[in-house]
Amino acid sequence: MASIFSKIAAGEIPSYKVAETDNCFAFLDINPVVRGHVLCIPKKEVDYIFDLDDDLYNDLQAFTHRVARAVKQVCPCRKVGMAVLGLEVPHAHIHLIPMQNEGDMNFHHHVKLTDEEFRTLADQLAKAFR
Ligand code: AMP
């Protein structure tokens, strides 16, 4: 059975899409630790990020780089943090988190956004993605 993230990348279930290339997809985390929390995934379903072959791993990192620049442009922050956990969803993904301080990389803290706020943010990020 396809993972929830495969279904998101295929457009079979909705997401707040930020960016897409041939091999990768980025969307807003539905339970963000801060506003601007984005997930970057390979479209190919591989559970563990370090099991990706070199080409796809490098492609995902280059894509994440571009998405992070968009996040930095749209979300006021000192730096954009990057993290890999993958303990919940068995489809490789990179978390991008705009940080004001180290405490913003706290996966036990969450903020609530309205549907409208998610939509607006995804739209701003999509426009900033180059
Ligand atoms: P982890 O596998 O531990 O890196 O965490 C998975 C992340 O995916 C969590 O931050 C969830 O909030 C996020 N997540 C799970 N389902 C969805 C979804 N349908 N849309 C967006 N984000 C999701």
PDB file of C-alpha atoms and ligand atoms in Angstrom:
ATOM      1  CA  MET A   1       0.000   0.000   0.000  1.00  0.00           C
ATOM      2  CA  ALA A   2       1.258   3.464  -0.887  1.00  0.00           C
ATOM      3  CA  SER A   3       2.417   5.685   1.983  1.00  0.00           C
ATOM      4  CA  ILE A   4       0.444   8.795   2.885  1.00  0.00           C
ATOM      5  CA  PHE A   5       3.295  10.874   1.468  1.00  0.00           C
ATOM      6  CA  SER A   6       3.225   8.958  -1.846  1.00  0.00           C
ATOM      7  CA  LYS A   7      -0.478   9.762  -2.054  1.00  0.00           C
ATOM      8  CA  ILE A   8       0.236  13.427  -1.309  1.00  0.00           C
ATOM      9  CA  ALA A   9       2.932  13.579  -4.021  1.00  0.00           C
ATOM     10  CA  ALA A  10       0.545  11.920  -6.472  1.00  0.00           C
ATOM     11  CA  GLY A  11      -2.197  14.429  -5.605  1.00  0.00           C
ATOM     12  CA  GLU A  12      -4.455  11.631  -4.378  1.00  0.00           C
ATOM     13  CA  ILE A  13      -4.861  13.237  -0.987  1.00  0.00           C
ATOM     14  CA  PRO A  14      -4.699  16.979  -0.383  1.00  0.00           C
ATOM     15  CA  SER A  15      -1.742  18.903   0.964  1.00  0.00           C
ATOM     16  CA  TYR A  16      -0.595  22.484   1.180  1.00  0.00           C
ATOM     17  CA  LYS A  17       1.836  22.142  -1.726  1.00  0.00           C
ATOM     18  CA  VAL A  18       4.917  24.347  -1.796  1.00  0.00           C
ATOM     19  CA  ALA A  19       7.013  23.011  -4.684  1.00  0.00           C
ATOM     20  CA  GLU A  20       7.503  20.108  -7.049  1.00  0.00           C
ATOM     21  CA  THR A  21      10.149  18.796  -9.437  1.00  0.00           C
ATOM     22  CA  ASP A  22      10.302  15.569 -11.451  1.00  0.00           C
ATOM     23  CA  ASN A  23      11.593  13.608  -8.456  1.00  0.00           C
ATOM     24  CA  CYS A  24      10.707  15.644  -5.370  1.00  0.00           C
ATOM     25  CA  PHE A  25       7.765  17.328  -3.656  1.00  0.00           C
ATOM     26  CA  ALA A  26       7.462  19.839  -0.778  1.00  0.00           C
ATOM     27  CA  PHE A  27       4.412  20.626   1.354  1.00  0.00           C
ATOM     28  CA  LEU A  28       3.546  22.193   4.688  1.00  0.00           C
ATOM     29  CA  ASP A  29       3.697  19.943   7.727  1.00  0.00           C
ATOM     30  CA  ILE A  30       0.108  19.567   8.934  1.00  0.00           C
ATOM     31  CA  ASN A  31       1.182  19.746  12.596  1.00  0.00           C
ATOM     32  CA  PRO A  32       3.901  22.407  12.410  1.00  0.00           C
ATOM     33  CA  VAL A  33       6.368  23.027  15.217  1.00  0.00           C
ATOM     34  CA  VAL A  34       6.535  26.650  14.034  1.00  0.00           C
ATOM     35  CA  ARG A  35       4.887  28.561  11.207  1.00  0.00           C
ATOM     36  CA  GLY A  36       6.764  27.723   8.019  1.00  0.00           C
ATOM     37  CA  HIS A  37       7.536  24.066   8.857  1.00  0.00           C
ATOM     38  CA  VAL A  38       7.924  22.329   5.474  1.00  0.00           C
ATOM     39  CA  LEU A  39       8.542  18.693   4.508  1.00  0.00           C
ATOM     40  CA  CYS A  40      10.617  17.793   1.441  1.00  0.00           C
ATOM     41  CA  ILE A  41      10.248  14.275   0.063  1.00  0.00           C
ATOM     42  CA  PRO A  42      11.377  12.164  -2.872  1.00  0.00           C
ATOM     43  CA  LYS A  43       8.376  11.054  -4.905  1.00  0.00           C
ATOM     44  CA  LYS A  44       9.779   7.540  -4.892  1.00  0.00           C
ATOM     45  CA  GLU A  45       8.678   5.673  -1.802  1.00  0.00           C
ATOM     46  CA  VAL A  46      11.705   4.744   0.270  1.00  0.00           C
ATOM     47  CA  ASP A  47      11.318   4.590   4.051  1.00  0.00           C
ATOM     48  CA  TYR A  48      14.817   5.435   5.285  1.00  0.00           C
ATOM     49  CA  ILE A  49      16.473   8.515   3.806  1.00  0.00           C
ATOM     50  CA  PHE A  50      19.937   6.976   3.910  1.00  0.00           C
ATOM     51  CA  ASP A  51      18.681   4.065   1.781  1.00  0.00           C
ATOM     52  CA  LEU A  52      18.105   6.462  -1.150  1.00  0.00           C
ATOM     53  CA  ASP A  53      20.525   5.919  -4.015  1.00  0.00           C
ATOM     54  CA  ASP A  54      23.165   8.633  -4.437  1.00  0.00           C
ATOM     55  CA  ASP A  55      21.448  10.380  -7.335  1.00  0.00           C
ATOM     56  CA  LEU A  56      18.069  10.679  -5.641  1.00  0.00           C
ATOM     57  CA  TYR A  57      19.639  11.620  -2.296  1.00  0.00           C
ATOM     58  CA  ASN A  58      21.602  14.420  -3.964  1.00  0.00           C
ATOM     59  CA  ASP A  59      18.528  15.486  -5.915  1.00  0.00           C
ATOM     60  CA  LEU A  60      16.485  15.674  -2.700  1.00  0.00           C
ATOM     61  CA  GLN A  61      19.188  17.722  -0.978  1.00  0.00           C
ATOM     62  CA  ALA A  62      19.427  20.147  -3.910  1.00  0.00           C
ATOM     63  CA  PHE A  63      15.636  20.476  -3.953  1.00  0.00           C
ATOM     64  CA  THR A  64      15.582  21.025  -0.166  1.00  0.00           C
ATOM     65  CA  HIS A  65      18.203  23.744  -0.605  1.00  0.00           C
ATOM     66  CA  ARG A  66      15.914  25.603  -3.010  1.00  0.00           C
ATOM     67  CA  VAL A  67      12.891  25.173  -0.718  1.00  0.00           C
ATOM     68  CA  ALA A  68      14.894  26.386   2.303  1.00  0.00           C
ATOM     69  CA  ARG A  69      15.767  29.587   0.447  1.00  0.00           C
ATOM     70  CA  ALA A  70      12.065  30.182  -0.158  1.00  0.00           C
ATOM     71  CA  VAL A  71      11.312  29.528   3.529  1.00  0.00           C
ATOM     72  CA  LYS A  72      14.010  32.019   4.575  1.00  0.00           C
ATOM     73  CA  GLN A  73      12.583  34.618   2.213  1.00  0.00           C
ATOM     74  CA  VAL A  74       8.974  34.242   3.386  1.00  0.00           C
ATOM     75  CA  CYS A  75       9.242  33.399   7.100  1.00  0.00           C
ATOM     76  CA  PRO A  76      11.156  35.840   9.310  1.00  0.00           C
ATOM     77  CA  CYS A  77      13.884  33.796  11.004  1.00  0.00           C
ATOM     78  CA  ARG A  78      17.577  33.774  11.837  1.00  0.00           C
ATOM     79  CA  LYS A  79      18.233  30.528   9.988  1.00  0.00           C
ATOM     80  CA  VAL A  80      16.286  27.613   8.552  1.00  0.00           C
ATOM     81  CA  GLY A  81      16.967  24.404  10.471  1.00  0.00           C
ATOM     82  CA  MET A  82      16.982  21.003   8.796  1.00  0.00           C
ATOM     83  CA  ALA A  83      16.147  17.704  10.489  1.00  0.00           C
ATOM     84  CA  VAL A  84      15.529  14.077   9.613  1.00  0.00           C
ATOM     85  CA  LEU A  85      13.447  11.961  11.983  1.00  0.00           C
ATOM     86  CA  GLY A  86      11.220   9.603  10.031  1.00  0.00           C
ATOM     87  CA  LEU A  87       9.943   7.676  13.038  1.00  0.00           C
ATOM     88  CA  GLU A  88       6.279   8.384  12.284  1.00  0.00           C
ATOM     89  CA  VAL A  89       5.862   8.250   8.498  1.00  0.00           C
ATOM     90  CA  PRO A  90       7.785   5.500   6.625  1.00  0.00           C
ATOM     91  CA  HIS A  91       8.584   7.657   3.595  1.00  0.00           C
ATOM     92  CA  ALA A  92      11.847   9.607   3.577  1.00  0.00           C
ATOM     93  CA  HIS A  93      11.415  13.311   4.363  1.00  0.00           C
ATOM     94  CA  ILE A  94      13.442  16.322   5.448  1.00  0.00           C
ATOM     95  CA  HIS A  95      11.944  18.812   7.909  1.00  0.00           C
ATOM     96  CA  LEU A  96      12.708  22.492   7.254  1.00  0.00           C
ATOM     97  CA  ILE A  97      12.012  24.734  10.228  1.00  0.00           C
ATOM     98  CA  PRO A  98      12.493  28.514  10.356  1.00  0.00           C
ATOM     99  CA  MET A  99      14.263  29.241  13.655  1.00  0.00           C
ATOM    100  CA  GLN A 100      14.595  32.267  15.853  1.00  0.00           C
ATOM    101  CA  ASN A 101      16.430  30.167  18.418  1.00  0.00           C
ATOM    102  CA  GLU A 102      17.493  26.602  19.098  1.00  0.00           C
ATOM    103  CA  GLY A 103      14.272  25.881  20.977  1.00  0.00           C
ATOM    104  CA  ASP A 104      12.298  26.160  17.722  1.00  0.00           C
ATOM    105  CA  MET A 105      13.622  22.719  16.698  1.00  0.00           C
ATOM    106  CA  ASN A 106      11.314  21.136  19.273  1.00  0.00           C
ATOM    107  CA  PHE A 107       9.216  18.317  17.902  1.00  0.00           C
ATOM    108  CA  HIS A 108       7.092  18.237  21.062  1.00  0.00           C
ATOM    109  CA  HIS A 109       5.858  21.801  20.530  1.00  0.00           C
ATOM    110  CA  HIS A 110       3.261  22.688  17.904  1.00  0.00           C
ATOM    111  CA  VAL A 111       1.444  25.736  16.586  1.00  0.00           C
ATOM    112  CA  LYS A 112      -2.046  25.855  15.124  1.00  0.00           C
ATOM    113  CA  LEU A 113      -2.747  27.473  11.772  1.00  0.00           C
ATOM    114  CA  THR A 114      -6.129  27.918  10.154  1.00  0.00           C
ATOM    115  CA  ASP A 115      -6.835  26.480   6.719  1.00  0.00           C
ATOM    116  CA  GLU A 116      -6.632  30.021   5.349  1.00  0.00           C
ATOM    117  CA  GLU A 117      -3.248  30.592   7.022  1.00  0.00           C
ATOM    118  CA  PHE A 118      -1.889  27.313   5.612  1.00  0.00           C
ATOM    119  CA  ARG A 119      -3.144  28.209   2.133  1.00  0.00           C
ATOM    120  CA  THR A 120      -1.694  31.718   2.194  1.00  0.00           C
ATOM    121  CA  LEU A 121       1.664  30.496   3.462  1.00  0.00           C
ATOM    122  CA  ALA A 122       1.903  27.686   0.887  1.00  0.00           C
ATOM    123  CA  ASP A 123       1.053  30.178  -1.822  1.00  0.00           C
ATOM    124  CA  GLN A 124       3.758  32.620  -0.649  1.00  0.00           C
ATOM    125  CA  LEU A 125       6.346  29.839  -0.482  1.00  0.00           C
ATOM    126  CA  ALA A 126       5.376  28.506  -3.913  1.00  0.00           C
ATOM    127  CA  LYS A 127       5.860  31.977  -5.379  1.00  0.00           C
ATOM    128  CA  ALA A 128       9.257  32.360  -3.672  1.00  0.00           C
ATOM    129  CA  PHE A 129      10.500  28.927  -4.865  1.00  0.00           C
ATOM    130  CA  ARG A 130      13.077  29.191  -7.661  1.00  0.00           C
TER     131      ARG A 130
HETATM  132  P1  AMP B   1       8.494  11.951  11.426  1.00  0.00           P
HETATM  133  O1  AMP B   1       8.177  10.690  10.613  1.00  0.00           O
HETATM  134  O2  AMP B   1       8.750  11.622  12.868  1.00  0.00           O
HETATM  135  O3  AMP B   1       9.597  12.767  10.807  1.00  0.00           O
HETATM  136  O4  AMP B   1       7.191  12.874  11.440  1.00  0.00           O
HETATM  137  C1  AMP B   1       6.299  12.927  10.367  1.00  0.00           C
HETATM  138  C2  AMP B   1       5.809  14.341  10.151  1.00  0.00           C
HETATM  139  O5  AMP B   1       4.839  14.299   9.118  1.00  0.00           O
HETATM  140  C3  AMP B   1       5.150  14.991  11.359  1.00  0.00           C
HETATM  141  O6  AMP B   1       5.755  16.272  11.571  1.00  0.00           O
HETATM  142  C4  AMP B   1       3.682  15.117  10.938  1.00  0.00           C
HETATM  143  O7  AMP B   1       3.065  16.276  11.462  1.00  0.00           O
HETATM  144  C5  AMP B   1       3.782  15.162   9.432  1.00  0.00           C
HETATM  145  N1  AMP B   1       2.593  14.678   8.739  1.00  0.00           N
HETATM  146  C6  AMP B   1       1.955  13.504   8.921  1.00  0.00           C
HETATM  147  N2  AMP B   1       0.902  13.394   8.083  1.00  0.00           N
HETATM  148  C7  AMP B   1       0.881  14.523   7.345  1.00  0.00           C
HETATM  149  C8  AMP B   1       0.046  15.027   6.300  1.00  0.00           C
HETATM  150  N3  AMP B   1      -0.994  14.326   5.846  1.00  0.00           N
HETATM  151  N4  AMP B   1       0.322  16.251   5.764  1.00  0.00           N
HETATM  152  C9  AMP B   1       1.370  16.974   6.213  1.00  0.00           C
HETATM  153  N5  AMP B   1       2.200  16.552   7.192  1.00  0.00           N
HETATM  154  C10 AMP B   1       1.972  15.355   7.757  1.00  0.00           C
END
